[in-house]
PDB file of C-alpha atoms in Angstrom:
ATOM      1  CA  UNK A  25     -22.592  13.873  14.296  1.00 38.00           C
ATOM      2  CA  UNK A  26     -23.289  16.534  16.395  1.00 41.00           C
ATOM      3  CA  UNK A  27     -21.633  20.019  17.694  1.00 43.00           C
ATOM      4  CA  UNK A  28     -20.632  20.063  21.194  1.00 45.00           C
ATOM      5  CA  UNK A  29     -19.750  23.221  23.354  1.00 46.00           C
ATOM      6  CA  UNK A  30     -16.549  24.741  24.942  1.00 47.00           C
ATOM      7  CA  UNK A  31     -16.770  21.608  27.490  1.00 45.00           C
ATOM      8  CA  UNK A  32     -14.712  19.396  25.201  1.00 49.00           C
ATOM      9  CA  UNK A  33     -15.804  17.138  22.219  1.00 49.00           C
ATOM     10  CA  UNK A  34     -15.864  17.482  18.914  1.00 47.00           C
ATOM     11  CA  UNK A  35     -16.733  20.905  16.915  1.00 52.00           C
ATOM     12  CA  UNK A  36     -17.926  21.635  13.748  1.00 54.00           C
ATOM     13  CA  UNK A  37     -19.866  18.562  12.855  1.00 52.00           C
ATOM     14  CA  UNK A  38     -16.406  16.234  12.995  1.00 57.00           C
ATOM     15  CA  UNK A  39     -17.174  13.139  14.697  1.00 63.00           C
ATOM     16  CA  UNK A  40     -15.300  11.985  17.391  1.00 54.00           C
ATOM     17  CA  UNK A  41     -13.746   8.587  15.008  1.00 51.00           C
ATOM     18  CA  UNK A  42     -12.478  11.298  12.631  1.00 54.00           C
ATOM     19  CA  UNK A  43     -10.828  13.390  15.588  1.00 48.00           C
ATOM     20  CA  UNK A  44      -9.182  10.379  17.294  1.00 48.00           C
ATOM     21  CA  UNK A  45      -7.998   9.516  13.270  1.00 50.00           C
ATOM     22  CA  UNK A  46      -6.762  12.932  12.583  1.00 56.00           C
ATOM     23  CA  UNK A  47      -4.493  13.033  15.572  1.00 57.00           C
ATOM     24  CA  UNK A  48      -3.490   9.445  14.749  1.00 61.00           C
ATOM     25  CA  UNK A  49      -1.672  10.686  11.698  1.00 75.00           C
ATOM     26  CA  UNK A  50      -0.636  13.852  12.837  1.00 86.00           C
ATOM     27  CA  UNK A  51       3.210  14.522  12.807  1.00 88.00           C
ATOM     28  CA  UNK A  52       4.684  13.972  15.951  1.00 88.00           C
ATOM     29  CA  UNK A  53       7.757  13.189  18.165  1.00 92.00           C
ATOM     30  CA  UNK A  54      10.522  10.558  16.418  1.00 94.00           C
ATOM     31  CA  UNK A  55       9.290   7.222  17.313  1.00 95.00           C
ATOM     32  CA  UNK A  56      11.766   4.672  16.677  1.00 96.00           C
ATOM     33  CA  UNK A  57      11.892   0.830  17.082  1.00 95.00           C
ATOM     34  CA  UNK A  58      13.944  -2.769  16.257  1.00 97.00           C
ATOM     35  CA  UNK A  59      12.547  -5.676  15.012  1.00 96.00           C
ATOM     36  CA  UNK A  60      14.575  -9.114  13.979  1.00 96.00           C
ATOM     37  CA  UNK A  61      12.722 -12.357  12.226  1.00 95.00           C
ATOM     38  CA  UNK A  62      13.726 -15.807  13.061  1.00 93.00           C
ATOM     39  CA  UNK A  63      15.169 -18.330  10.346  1.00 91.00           C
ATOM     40  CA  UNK A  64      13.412 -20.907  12.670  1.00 85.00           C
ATOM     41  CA  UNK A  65      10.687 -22.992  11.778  1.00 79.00           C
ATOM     42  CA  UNK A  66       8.565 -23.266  14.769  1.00 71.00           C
ATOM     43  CA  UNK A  67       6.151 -25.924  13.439  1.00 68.00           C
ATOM     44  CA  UNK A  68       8.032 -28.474  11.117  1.00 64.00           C
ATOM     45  CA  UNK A  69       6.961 -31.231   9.731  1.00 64.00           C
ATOM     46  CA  UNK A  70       8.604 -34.601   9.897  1.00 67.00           C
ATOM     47  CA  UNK A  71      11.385 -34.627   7.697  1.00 66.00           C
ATOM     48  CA  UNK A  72      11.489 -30.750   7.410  1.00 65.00           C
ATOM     49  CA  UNK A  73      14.393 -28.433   7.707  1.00 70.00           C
ATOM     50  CA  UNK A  74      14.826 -26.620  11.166  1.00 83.00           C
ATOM     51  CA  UNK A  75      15.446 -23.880   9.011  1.00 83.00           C
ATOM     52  CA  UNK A  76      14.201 -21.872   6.311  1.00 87.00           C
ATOM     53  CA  UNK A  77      15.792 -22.563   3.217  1.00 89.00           C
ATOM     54  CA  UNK A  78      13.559 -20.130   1.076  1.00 90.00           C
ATOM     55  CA  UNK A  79      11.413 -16.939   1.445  1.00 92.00           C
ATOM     56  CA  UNK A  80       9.904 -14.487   0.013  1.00 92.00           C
ATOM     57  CA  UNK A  81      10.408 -10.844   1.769  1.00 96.00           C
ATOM     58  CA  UNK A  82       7.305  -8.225   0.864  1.00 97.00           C
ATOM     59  CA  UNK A  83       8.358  -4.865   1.558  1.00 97.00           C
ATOM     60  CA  UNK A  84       5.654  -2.330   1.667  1.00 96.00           C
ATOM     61  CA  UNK A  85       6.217   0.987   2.247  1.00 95.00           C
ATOM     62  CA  UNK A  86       3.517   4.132   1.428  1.00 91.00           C
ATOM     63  CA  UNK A  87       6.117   6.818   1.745  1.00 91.00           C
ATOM     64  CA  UNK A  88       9.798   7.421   3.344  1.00 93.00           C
ATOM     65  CA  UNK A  89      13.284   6.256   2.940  1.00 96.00           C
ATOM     66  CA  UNK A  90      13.845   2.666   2.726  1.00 97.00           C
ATOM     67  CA  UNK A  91      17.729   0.862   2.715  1.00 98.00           C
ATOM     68  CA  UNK A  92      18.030  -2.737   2.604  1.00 98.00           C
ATOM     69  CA  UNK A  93      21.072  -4.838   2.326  1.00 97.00           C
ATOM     70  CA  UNK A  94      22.340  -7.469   3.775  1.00 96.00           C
ATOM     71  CA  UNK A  95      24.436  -8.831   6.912  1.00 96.00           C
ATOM     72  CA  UNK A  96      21.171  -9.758   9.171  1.00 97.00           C
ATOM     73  CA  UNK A  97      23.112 -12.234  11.740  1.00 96.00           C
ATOM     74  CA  UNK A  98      22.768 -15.392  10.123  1.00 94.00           C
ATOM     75  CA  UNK A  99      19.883 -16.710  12.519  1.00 93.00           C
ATOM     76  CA  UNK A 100      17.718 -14.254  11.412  1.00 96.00           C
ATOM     77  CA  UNK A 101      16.059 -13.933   8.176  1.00 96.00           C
ATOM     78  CA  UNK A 102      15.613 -10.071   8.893  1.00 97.00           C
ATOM     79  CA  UNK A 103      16.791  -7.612  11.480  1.00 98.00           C
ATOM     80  CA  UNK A 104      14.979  -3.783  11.002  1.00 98.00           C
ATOM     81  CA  UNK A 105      15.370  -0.903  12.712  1.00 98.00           C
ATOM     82  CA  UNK A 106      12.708   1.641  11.845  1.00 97.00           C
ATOM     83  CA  UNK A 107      12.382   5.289  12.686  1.00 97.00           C
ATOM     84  CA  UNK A 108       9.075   7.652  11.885  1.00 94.00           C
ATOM     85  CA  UNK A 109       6.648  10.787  13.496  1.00 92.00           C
ATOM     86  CA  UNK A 110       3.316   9.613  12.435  1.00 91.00           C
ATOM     87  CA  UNK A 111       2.222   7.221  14.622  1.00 90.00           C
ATOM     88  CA  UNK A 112      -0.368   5.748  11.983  1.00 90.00           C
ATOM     89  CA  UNK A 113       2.992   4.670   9.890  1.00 91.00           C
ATOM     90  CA  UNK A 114       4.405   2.324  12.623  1.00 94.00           C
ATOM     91  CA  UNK A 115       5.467  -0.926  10.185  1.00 95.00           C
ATOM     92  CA  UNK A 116       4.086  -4.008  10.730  1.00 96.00           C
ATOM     93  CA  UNK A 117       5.778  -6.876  10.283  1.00 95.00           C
ATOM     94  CA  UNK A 118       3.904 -10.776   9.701  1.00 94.00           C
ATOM     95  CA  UNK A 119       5.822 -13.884   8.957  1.00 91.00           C
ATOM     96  CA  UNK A 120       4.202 -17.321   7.925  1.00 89.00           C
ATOM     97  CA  UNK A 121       6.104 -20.129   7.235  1.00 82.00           C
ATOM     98  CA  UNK A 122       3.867 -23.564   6.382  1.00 74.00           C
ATOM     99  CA  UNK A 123       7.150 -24.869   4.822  1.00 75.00           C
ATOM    100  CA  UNK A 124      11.026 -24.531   4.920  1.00 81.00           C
ATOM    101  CA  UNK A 125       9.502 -21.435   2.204  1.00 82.00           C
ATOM    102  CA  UNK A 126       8.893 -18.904   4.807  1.00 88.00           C
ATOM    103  CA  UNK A 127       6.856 -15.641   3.597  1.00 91.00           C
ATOM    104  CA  UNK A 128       7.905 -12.569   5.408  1.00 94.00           C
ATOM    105  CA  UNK A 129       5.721  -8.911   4.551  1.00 96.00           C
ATOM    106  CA  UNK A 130       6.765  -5.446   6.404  1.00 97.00           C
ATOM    107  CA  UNK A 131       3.991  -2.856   6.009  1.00 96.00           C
ATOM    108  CA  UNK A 132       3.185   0.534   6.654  1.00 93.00           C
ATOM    109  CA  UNK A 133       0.860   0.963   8.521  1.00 85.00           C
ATOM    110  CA  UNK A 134      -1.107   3.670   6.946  1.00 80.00           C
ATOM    111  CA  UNK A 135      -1.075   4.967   3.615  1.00 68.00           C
ATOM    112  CA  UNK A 136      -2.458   7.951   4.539  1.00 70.00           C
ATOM    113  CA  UNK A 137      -0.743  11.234   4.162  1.00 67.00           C
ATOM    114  CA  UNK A 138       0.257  12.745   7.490  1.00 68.00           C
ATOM    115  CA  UNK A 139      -1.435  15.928   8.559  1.00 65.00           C
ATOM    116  CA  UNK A 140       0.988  18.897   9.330  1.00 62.00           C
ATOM    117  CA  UNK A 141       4.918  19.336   9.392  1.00 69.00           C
ATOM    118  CA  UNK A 142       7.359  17.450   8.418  1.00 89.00           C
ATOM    119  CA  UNK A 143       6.870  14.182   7.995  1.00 89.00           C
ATOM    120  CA  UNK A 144       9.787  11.664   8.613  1.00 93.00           C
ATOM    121  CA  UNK A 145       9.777   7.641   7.600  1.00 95.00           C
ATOM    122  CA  UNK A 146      12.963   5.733   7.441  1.00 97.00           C
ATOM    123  CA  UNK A 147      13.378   1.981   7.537  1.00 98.00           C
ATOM    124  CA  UNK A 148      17.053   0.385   7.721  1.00 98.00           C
ATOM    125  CA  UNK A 149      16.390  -3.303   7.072  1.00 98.00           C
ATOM    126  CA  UNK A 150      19.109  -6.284   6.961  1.00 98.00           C
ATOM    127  CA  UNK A 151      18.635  -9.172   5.226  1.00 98.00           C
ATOM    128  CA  UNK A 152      20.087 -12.711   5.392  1.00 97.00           C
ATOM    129  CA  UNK A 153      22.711 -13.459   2.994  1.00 95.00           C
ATOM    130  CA  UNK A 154      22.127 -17.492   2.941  1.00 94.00           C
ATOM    131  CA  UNK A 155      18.862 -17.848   2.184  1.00 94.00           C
ATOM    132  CA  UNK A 156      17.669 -17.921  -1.069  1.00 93.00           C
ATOM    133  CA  UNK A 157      15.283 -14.783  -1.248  1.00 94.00           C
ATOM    134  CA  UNK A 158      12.633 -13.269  -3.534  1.00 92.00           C
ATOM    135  CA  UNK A 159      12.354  -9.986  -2.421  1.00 95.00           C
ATOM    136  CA  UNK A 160       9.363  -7.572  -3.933  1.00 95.00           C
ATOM    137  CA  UNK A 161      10.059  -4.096  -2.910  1.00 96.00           C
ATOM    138  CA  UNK A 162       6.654  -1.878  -3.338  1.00 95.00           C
ATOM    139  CA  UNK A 163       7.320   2.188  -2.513  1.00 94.00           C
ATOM    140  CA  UNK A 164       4.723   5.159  -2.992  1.00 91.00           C
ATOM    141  CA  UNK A 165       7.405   7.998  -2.658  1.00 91.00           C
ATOM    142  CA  UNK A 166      10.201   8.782  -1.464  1.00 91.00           C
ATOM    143  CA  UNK A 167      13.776   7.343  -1.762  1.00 94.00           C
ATOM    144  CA  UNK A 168      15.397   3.662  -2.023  1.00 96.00           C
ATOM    145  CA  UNK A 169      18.841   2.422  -1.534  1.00 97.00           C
ATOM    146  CA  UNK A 170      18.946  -1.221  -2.223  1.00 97.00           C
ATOM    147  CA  UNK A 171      22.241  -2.808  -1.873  1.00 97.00           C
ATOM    148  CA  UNK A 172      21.664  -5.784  -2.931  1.00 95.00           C
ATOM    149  CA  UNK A 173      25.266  -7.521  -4.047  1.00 93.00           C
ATOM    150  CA  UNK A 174      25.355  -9.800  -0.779  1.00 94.00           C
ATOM    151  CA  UNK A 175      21.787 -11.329  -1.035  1.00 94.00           C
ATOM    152  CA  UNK A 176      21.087 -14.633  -2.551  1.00 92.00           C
ATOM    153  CA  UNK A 177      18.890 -13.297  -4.629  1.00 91.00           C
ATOM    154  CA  UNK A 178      16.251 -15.796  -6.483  1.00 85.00           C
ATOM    155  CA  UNK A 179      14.291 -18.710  -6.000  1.00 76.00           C
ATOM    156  CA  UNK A 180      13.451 -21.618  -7.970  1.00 70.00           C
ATOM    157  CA  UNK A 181       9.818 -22.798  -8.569  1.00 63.00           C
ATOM    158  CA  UNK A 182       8.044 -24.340  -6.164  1.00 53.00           C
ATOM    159  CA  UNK A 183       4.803 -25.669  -6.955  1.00 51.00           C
ATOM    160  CA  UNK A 184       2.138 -26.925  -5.076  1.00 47.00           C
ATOM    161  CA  UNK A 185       2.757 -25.013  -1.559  1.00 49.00           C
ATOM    162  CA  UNK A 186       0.635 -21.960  -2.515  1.00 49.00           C
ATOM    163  CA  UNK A 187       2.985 -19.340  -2.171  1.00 53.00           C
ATOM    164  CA  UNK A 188       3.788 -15.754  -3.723  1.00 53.00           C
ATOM    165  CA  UNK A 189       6.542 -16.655  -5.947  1.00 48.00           C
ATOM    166  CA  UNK A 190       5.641 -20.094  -6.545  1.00 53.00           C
ATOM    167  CA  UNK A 191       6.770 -19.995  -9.953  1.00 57.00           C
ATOM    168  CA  UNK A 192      10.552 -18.668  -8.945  1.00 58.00           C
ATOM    169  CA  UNK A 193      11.209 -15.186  -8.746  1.00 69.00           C
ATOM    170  CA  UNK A 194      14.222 -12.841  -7.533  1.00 87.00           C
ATOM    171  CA  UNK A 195      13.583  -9.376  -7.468  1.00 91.00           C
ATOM    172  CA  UNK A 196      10.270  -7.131  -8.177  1.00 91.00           C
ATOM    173  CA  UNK A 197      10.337  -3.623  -7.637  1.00 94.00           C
ATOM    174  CA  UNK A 198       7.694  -1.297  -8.273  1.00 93.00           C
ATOM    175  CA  UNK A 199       7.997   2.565  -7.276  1.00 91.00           C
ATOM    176  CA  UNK A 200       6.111   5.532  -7.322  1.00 91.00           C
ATOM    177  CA  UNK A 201       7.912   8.779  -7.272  1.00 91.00           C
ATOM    178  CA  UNK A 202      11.038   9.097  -5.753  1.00 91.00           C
ATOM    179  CA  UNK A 203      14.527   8.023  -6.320  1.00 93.00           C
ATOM    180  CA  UNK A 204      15.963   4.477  -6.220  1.00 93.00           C
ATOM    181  CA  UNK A 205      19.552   2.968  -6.423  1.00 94.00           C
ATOM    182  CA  UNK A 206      19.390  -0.636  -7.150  1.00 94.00           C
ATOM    183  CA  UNK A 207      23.050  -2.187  -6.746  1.00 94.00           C
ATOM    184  CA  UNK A 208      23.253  -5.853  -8.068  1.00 90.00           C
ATOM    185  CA  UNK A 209      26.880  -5.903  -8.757  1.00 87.00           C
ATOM    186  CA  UNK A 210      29.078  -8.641  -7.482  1.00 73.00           C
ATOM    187  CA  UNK A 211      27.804 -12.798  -7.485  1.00 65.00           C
TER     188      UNK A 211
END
């Protein structure tokens, strides 16, 4: 590390990684974006289902507003639409599907706290009502609606295919602080 002059750099003994990372996560301008997974299955196997007939949705979020329900269209195991001002917080969304069991994780993509004014996270995410689902719903702070009474909620076991969830699952939800509504009413 080293101090650099009125010509620009860094100051104070901050390196230059540590500059370019605090104004990563500083509070911005609304950033907002759409995303929309595939029920598709890309790489089948002979024999296999076009389709996925089971997955297992991660949702990941380190701090904001999250609302899920369902009525994705009903190609689509997911459509999001997320909105935030820290750039570091973008989601990130992965989907892997070795089977007609298709694993599906949205992320934050920082944990780390933003740095100055308000901070602002929302994600408004639509899941398909078909499929049977495991969702796991993780959340640091902030507040959760999950409407849940249209999902198909729960999966059976399904050994040998080295999955999250392989031993059937429906619904985990772990929260930090924050409010959450959890509505399971309904089939």
């Amino acid at each position: 590390e080293e101090k650099k002059g009125a010509t620009g750099g860094t100051q104070n003994g901050e390196s230059l990684k540590e500059a370019i990372r605090s104004d990563y996560e500083k509070v911005g301008e609304m950033q907002s974006e759409s995303k929309s997974v595939d029920l598709e299955i890309h790489n089948r196997g002979p024999g296999q289902s076009k389709y996925m007939t089971f997955a297992t949705v991660h949702l990941k979020m380190g701090a904001g507003e999250l609302n899920v329900t369902g009525g994705a269209d009903p190609d689509r195991l997911m459509e999001a639409h997320s909105s935030y001002n820290v750039s570091a917080w973008k989601p990130k969304v992965s989907k892997h599907v070795p089977t007609e069991w298709g694993i599906l994780t949205v992320r934050q993509g920082s944990v780390e706290g933003a740095r100055g004014g308000d901070a602002r996270n929302v994600w408004d995410i639509r899941l398909n009502e078909v499929v049977n689902t495991a969702l796991v719903v993780e959340v640091g702070a902030g507040e959760s609606d999950l409407d849940l009474d249209s999902l198909n909620l729960g999966v059976p076991g399904y050994k040998g295919v080295g999955v999250p969830g392989a031993e059937g699952r429906d619904l985990t939800v772990q929260m930090g602080a924050g409010d959450t509504t959890v509505d399971l009413t309904g089939d």
